[in-house]
């Protein structure tokens, strides 16, 4: 999927657990895990705003676009050509 969710990065920076974030945002740990692991098909703006408020960050700190040919975790690098 071209949209990558970096909630785990912000959790590590804030030294916060998934359970604590879920409690503070007001969503279930299971729903947060779906979002965190990139399996969500959508996210409500209210949820995104709550995540940003609790993590003291911007939406761009949590979500990023990755071109289809880019390897995971290496934005900006060209993918190898296949023949």
Short mmCIF file of N, CA, C and O in Angstrom, two decimals:
data_model
loop_
_atom_site.label_atom_id
_atom_site.label_comp_id
_atom_site.label_asym_id
_atom_site.label_seq_id
_atom_site.Cartn_x
_atom_site.Cartn_y
_atom_site.Cartn_z
N UNK A 1 0.84 -1.17 0.00
CA UNK A 1 0.00 0.00 0.00
C UNK A 1 0.89 1.24 0.00
O UNK A 1 1.87 1.28 0.72
N UNK A 2 0.56 2.23 -0.78
CA UNK A 2 1.43 3.40 -0.88
C UNK A 2 1.40 4.33 0.33
O UNK A 2 2.26 5.17 0.48
N UNK A 3 0.43 4.19 1.23
CA UNK A 3 0.41 4.99 2.45
C UNK A 3 0.99 4.16 3.59
O UNK A 3 0.50 3.06 3.88
N UNK A 4 2.03 4.67 4.22
CA UNK A 4 2.71 3.97 5.30
C UNK A 4 2.37 4.68 6.61
O UNK A 4 2.41 5.91 6.69
N UNK A 5 2.02 3.90 7.63
CA UNK A 5 1.67 4.44 8.94
C UNK A 5 2.87 4.28 9.87
O UNK A 5 3.38 3.17 10.05
N UNK A 6 3.32 5.39 10.44
CA UNK A 6 4.50 5.39 11.30
C UNK A 6 4.16 5.65 12.77
O UNK A 6 4.91 6.30 13.49
N UNK A 7 3.03 5.13 13.22
CA UNK A 7 2.65 5.32 14.62
C UNK A 7 3.68 4.69 15.55
O UNK A 7 4.01 5.27 16.59
N UNK A 8 4.23 3.55 15.17
CA UNK A 8 5.21 2.89 16.02
C UNK A 8 6.45 3.75 16.25
O UNK A 8 7.04 3.74 17.32
N UNK A 9 6.83 4.55 15.24
CA UNK A 9 7.97 5.45 15.38
C UNK A 9 7.68 6.51 16.43
O UNK A 9 8.50 6.77 17.31
N UNK A 10 6.48 7.09 16.36
CA UNK A 10 6.11 8.12 17.33
C UNK A 10 5.94 7.53 18.73
O UNK A 10 6.30 8.17 19.71
N UNK A 11 5.42 6.31 18.81
CA UNK A 11 5.30 5.65 20.12
C UNK A 11 6.68 5.47 20.75
O UNK A 11 6.86 5.72 21.95
N UNK A 12 7.64 5.06 19.96
CA UNK A 12 9.00 4.87 20.48
C UNK A 12 9.60 6.21 20.92
O UNK A 12 10.23 6.29 21.99
N UNK A 13 9.39 7.25 20.12
CA UNK A 13 9.92 8.57 20.49
C UNK A 13 9.31 9.09 21.78
O UNK A 13 9.96 9.79 22.55
N UNK A 14 8.03 8.79 21.98
CA UNK A 14 7.32 9.28 23.17
C UNK A 14 7.40 8.30 24.34
O UNK A 14 6.87 8.56 25.41
N UNK A 15 8.04 7.14 24.09
CA UNK A 15 8.17 6.09 25.12
C UNK A 15 6.80 5.74 25.70
O UNK A 15 6.60 5.72 26.91
N UNK A 16 5.87 5.46 24.77
CA UNK A 16 4.49 5.18 25.15
C UNK A 16 4.11 3.81 24.60
O UNK A 16 4.55 3.42 23.52
N UNK A 17 3.28 3.09 25.33
CA UNK A 17 2.83 1.78 24.87
C UNK A 17 1.58 1.93 23.99
O UNK A 17 0.89 2.96 24.03
N UNK A 18 1.30 0.90 23.22
CA UNK A 18 0.09 0.89 22.39
C UNK A 18 -1.14 0.99 23.28
O UNK A 18 -2.08 1.72 22.96
N UNK A 19 -1.15 0.28 24.39
CA UNK A 19 -2.29 0.31 25.29
C UNK A 19 -2.54 1.70 25.87
O UNK A 19 -3.68 2.16 25.95
N UNK A 20 -1.46 2.37 26.26
CA UNK A 20 -1.61 3.73 26.81
C UNK A 20 -2.13 4.68 25.74
O UNK A 20 -3.03 5.49 26.00
N UNK A 21 -1.59 4.58 24.52
CA UNK A 21 -2.06 5.45 23.44
C UNK A 21 -3.53 5.19 23.15
O UNK A 21 -4.31 6.13 23.00
N UNK A 22 -3.91 3.93 23.08
CA UNK A 22 -5.31 3.59 22.81
C UNK A 22 -6.23 4.17 23.88
O UNK A 22 -7.27 4.76 23.56
N UNK A 23 -5.85 4.04 25.14
CA UNK A 23 -6.64 4.60 26.24
C UNK A 23 -6.77 6.11 26.12
O UNK A 23 -7.87 6.66 26.26
N UNK A 24 -5.67 6.78 25.84
CA UNK A 24 -5.68 8.24 25.79
C UNK A 24 -6.41 8.78 24.57
O UNK A 24 -6.99 9.86 24.62
N UNK A 25 -6.40 8.01 23.46
CA UNK A 25 -7.09 8.44 22.24
C UNK A 25 -8.57 8.07 22.31
O UNK A 25 -9.41 8.76 21.73
N UNK A 26 -8.89 6.99 23.02
CA UNK A 26 -10.27 6.56 23.13
C UNK A 26 -10.68 5.55 22.08
O UNK A 26 -11.84 5.52 21.65
N UNK A 27 -9.73 4.72 21.65
CA UNK A 27 -10.04 3.63 20.72
C UNK A 27 -9.52 2.32 21.33
O UNK A 27 -8.73 2.35 22.27
N UNK A 28 -9.98 1.22 20.80
CA UNK A 28 -9.55 -0.07 21.35
C UNK A 28 -8.12 -0.37 20.90
O UNK A 28 -7.69 0.07 19.82
N UNK A 29 -7.38 -1.10 21.72
CA UNK A 29 -6.03 -1.51 21.30
C UNK A 29 -6.06 -2.30 19.99
O UNK A 29 -5.15 -2.18 19.17
N UNK A 30 -7.11 -3.08 19.76
CA UNK A 30 -7.22 -3.85 18.52
C UNK A 30 -7.35 -2.92 17.31
O UNK A 30 -6.69 -3.13 16.28
N UNK A 31 -8.18 -1.88 17.43
CA UNK A 31 -8.32 -0.94 16.32
C UNK A 31 -7.05 -0.14 16.10
O UNK A 31 -6.68 0.16 14.95
N UNK A 32 -6.35 0.21 17.17
CA UNK A 32 -5.08 0.90 17.02
C UNK A 32 -4.05 0.00 16.34
O UNK A 32 -3.29 0.45 15.50
N UNK A 33 -4.06 -1.28 16.67
CA UNK A 33 -3.13 -2.23 16.04
C UNK A 33 -3.41 -2.34 14.54
O UNK A 33 -2.47 -2.41 13.74
N UNK A 34 -4.68 -2.36 14.15
CA UNK A 34 -5.04 -2.41 12.72
C UNK A 34 -4.47 -1.19 12.01
O UNK A 34 -3.89 -1.30 10.92
N UNK A 35 -4.62 -0.03 12.61
CA UNK A 35 -4.10 1.20 12.02
C UNK A 35 -2.58 1.19 12.01
O UNK A 35 -1.94 1.46 10.99
N UNK A 36 -1.98 0.83 13.13
CA UNK A 36 -0.51 0.84 13.27
C UNK A 36 0.17 -0.12 12.31
O UNK A 36 1.24 0.18 11.78
N UNK A 37 -0.46 -1.25 12.04
CA UNK A 37 0.14 -2.26 11.17
C UNK A 37 -0.19 -2.06 9.70
O UNK A 37 0.15 -2.91 8.88
N UNK A 38 -0.87 -0.97 9.37
CA UNK A 38 -1.13 -0.64 7.98
C UNK A 38 -2.26 -1.45 7.36
O UNK A 38 -2.37 -1.50 6.13
N UNK A 39 -3.11 -2.06 8.17
CA UNK A 39 -4.20 -2.87 7.62
C UNK A 39 -5.51 -2.08 7.52
O UNK A 39 -6.49 -2.59 6.99
N UNK A 40 -5.53 -0.84 8.01
CA UNK A 40 -6.75 -0.03 7.97
C UNK A 40 -7.00 0.47 6.56
O UNK A 40 -6.07 0.80 5.83
N UNK A 41 -8.26 0.52 6.18
CA UNK A 41 -8.65 1.05 4.87
C UNK A 41 -8.95 2.54 4.95
O UNK A 41 -8.97 3.23 3.94
N UNK A 42 -9.21 3.05 6.16
CA UNK A 42 -9.55 4.46 6.35
C UNK A 42 -9.24 4.84 7.79
O UNK A 42 -9.10 3.98 8.66
N UNK A 43 -9.15 6.14 8.03
CA UNK A 43 -9.00 6.66 9.38
C UNK A 43 -9.84 7.93 9.47
O UNK A 43 -9.83 8.75 8.56
N UNK A 44 -10.61 8.05 10.53
CA UNK A 44 -11.42 9.25 10.74
C UNK A 44 -10.50 10.41 11.10
O UNK A 44 -9.52 10.24 11.83
N UNK A 45 -10.87 11.59 10.61
CA UNK A 45 -10.08 12.76 10.95
C UNK A 45 -10.08 13.00 12.45
O UNK A 45 -9.08 13.45 13.01
N UNK A 46 -11.18 12.70 13.12
CA UNK A 46 -11.24 12.87 14.57
C UNK A 46 -10.22 11.96 15.26
O UNK A 46 -9.57 12.37 16.23
N UNK A 47 -10.06 10.73 14.76
CA UNK A 47 -9.08 9.81 15.32
C UNK A 47 -7.66 10.31 15.04
O UNK A 47 -6.81 10.30 15.92
N UNK A 48 -7.43 10.76 13.81
CA UNK A 48 -6.12 11.29 13.45
C UNK A 48 -5.78 12.51 14.31
O UNK A 48 -4.66 12.64 14.81
N UNK A 49 -6.76 13.39 14.51
CA UNK A 49 -6.54 14.57 15.35
C UNK A 49 -6.22 14.17 16.78
O UNK A 49 -5.32 14.74 17.42
N UNK A 50 -6.93 13.17 17.31
CA UNK A 50 -6.67 12.71 18.68
C UNK A 50 -5.28 12.09 18.80
O UNK A 50 -4.57 12.32 19.79
N UNK A 51 -4.88 11.31 17.80
CA UNK A 51 -3.54 10.74 17.79
C UNK A 51 -2.49 11.84 17.81
O UNK A 51 -1.51 11.78 18.57
N UNK A 52 -2.69 12.86 16.97
CA UNK A 52 -1.74 13.98 16.91
C UNK A 52 -1.68 14.74 18.23
O UNK A 52 -0.61 15.14 18.67
N UNK A 53 -2.84 14.92 18.84
CA UNK A 53 -2.87 15.65 20.12
C UNK A 53 -2.12 14.88 21.20
O UNK A 53 -1.28 15.43 21.91
N UNK A 54 -2.41 13.59 21.32
CA UNK A 54 -1.78 12.78 22.36
C UNK A 54 -0.29 12.62 22.11
O UNK A 54 0.52 12.69 23.04
N UNK A 55 0.11 12.43 20.85
CA UNK A 55 1.52 12.23 20.52
C UNK A 55 2.27 13.53 20.28
O UNK A 55 3.47 13.52 20.03
N UNK A 56 1.55 14.67 20.33
CA UNK A 56 2.14 15.98 20.10
C UNK A 56 2.92 16.01 18.79
O UNK A 56 4.13 16.24 18.76
N UNK A 57 2.20 15.71 17.70
CA UNK A 57 2.83 15.65 16.39
C UNK A 57 1.87 16.13 15.31
O UNK A 57 0.73 16.48 15.60
N UNK A 58 2.32 16.13 14.09
CA UNK A 58 1.53 16.51 12.93
C UNK A 58 1.09 15.24 12.19
O UNK A 58 1.76 14.19 12.30
N UNK A 59 0.01 15.31 11.40
CA UNK A 59 -0.42 14.13 10.64
C UNK A 59 0.69 13.54 9.76
O UNK A 59 0.81 12.32 9.64
N UNK A 60 1.54 14.40 9.23
CA UNK A 60 2.65 13.93 8.40
C UNK A 60 3.70 13.14 9.16
O UNK A 60 4.53 12.45 8.56
N UNK A 61 3.69 13.26 10.48
CA UNK A 61 4.60 12.45 11.30
C UNK A 61 4.08 11.02 11.44
O UNK A 61 4.84 10.12 11.78
N UNK A 62 2.78 10.83 11.20
CA UNK A 62 2.15 9.52 11.36
C UNK A 62 1.90 8.82 10.04
O UNK A 62 1.86 7.59 9.98
N UNK A 63 1.69 9.59 8.97
CA UNK A 63 1.35 9.03 7.66
C UNK A 63 2.31 9.56 6.61
O UNK A 63 2.65 10.75 6.62
N UNK A 64 2.73 8.69 5.71
CA UNK A 64 3.55 9.14 4.59
C UNK A 64 3.21 8.32 3.36
O UNK A 64 2.78 7.17 3.47
N UNK A 65 3.42 8.92 2.22
CA UNK A 65 3.17 8.26 0.95
C UNK A 65 4.47 7.67 0.44
O UNK A 65 5.53 8.29 0.54
N UNK A 66 4.39 6.45 -0.05
CA UNK A 66 5.56 5.76 -0.59
C UNK A 66 5.21 5.26 -1.97
O UNK A 66 4.21 4.54 -2.13
N UNK A 67 5.99 5.63 -2.96
CA UNK A 67 5.73 5.20 -4.33
C UNK A 67 5.74 3.68 -4.41
O UNK A 67 6.42 3.01 -3.65
N UNK A 68 4.98 3.15 -5.35
CA UNK A 68 4.81 1.70 -5.48
C UNK A 68 6.14 0.96 -5.65
O UNK A 68 6.30 -0.14 -5.17
N UNK A 69 7.12 1.56 -6.30
CA UNK A 69 8.38 0.89 -6.56
C UNK A 69 9.41 1.01 -5.46
O UNK A 69 10.47 0.42 -5.53
N UNK A 70 9.10 1.77 -4.40
CA UNK A 70 10.08 1.98 -3.34
C UNK A 70 10.06 0.83 -2.35
O UNK A 70 9.00 0.38 -1.93
N UNK A 71 11.24 0.35 -1.97
CA UNK A 71 11.28 -0.69 -0.93
C UNK A 71 10.80 -0.09 0.40
O UNK A 71 10.97 1.09 0.64
N UNK A 72 10.19 -0.92 1.26
CA UNK A 72 9.70 -0.45 2.55
C UNK A 72 10.83 0.17 3.36
O UNK A 72 11.92 -0.39 3.45
N UNK A 73 10.54 1.32 3.95
CA UNK A 73 11.48 1.96 4.85
C UNK A 73 12.60 2.72 4.20
O UNK A 73 13.48 3.24 4.87
N UNK A 74 12.65 2.79 2.86
CA UNK A 74 13.72 3.51 2.18
C UNK A 74 13.11 4.49 1.18
O UNK A 74 13.19 4.30 -0.02
N UNK A 75 12.45 5.57 1.67
CA UNK A 75 11.86 6.52 0.75
C UNK A 75 12.91 7.22 -0.09
O UNK A 75 14.00 7.50 0.38
N UNK A 76 12.57 7.44 -1.34
CA UNK A 76 13.44 8.18 -2.23
C UNK A 76 14.43 7.34 -3.01
O UNK A 76 15.08 7.84 -3.91
N UNK A 77 14.59 6.08 -2.69
CA UNK A 77 15.50 5.22 -3.45
C UNK A 77 14.77 4.57 -4.58
O UNK A 77 13.62 4.17 -4.45
N UNK A 78 15.44 4.46 -5.72
CA UNK A 78 14.84 3.77 -6.86
C UNK A 78 14.82 2.28 -6.64
O UNK A 78 15.77 1.72 -6.09
N UNK A 79 13.73 1.67 -7.06
CA UNK A 79 13.65 0.21 -6.99
C UNK A 79 14.46 -0.38 -8.11
O UNK A 79 14.60 0.21 -9.17
N UNK A 80 15.02 -1.57 -7.93
CA UNK A 80 15.78 -2.20 -9.00
C UNK A 80 14.88 -2.52 -10.18
O UNK A 80 13.70 -2.82 -10.02
N UNK A 81 15.42 -2.39 -11.35
CA UNK A 81 14.66 -2.69 -12.57
C UNK A 81 14.57 -4.18 -12.76
O UNK A 81 15.53 -4.91 -12.57
N UNK A 82 13.40 -4.65 -13.13
CA UNK A 82 13.25 -6.07 -13.44
C UNK A 82 13.09 -6.20 -14.94
O UNK A 82 12.51 -5.36 -15.59
N UNK A 83 13.62 -7.24 -15.47
CA UNK A 83 13.58 -7.45 -16.94
C UNK A 83 12.78 -8.67 -17.28
O UNK A 83 12.68 -9.62 -16.69
#
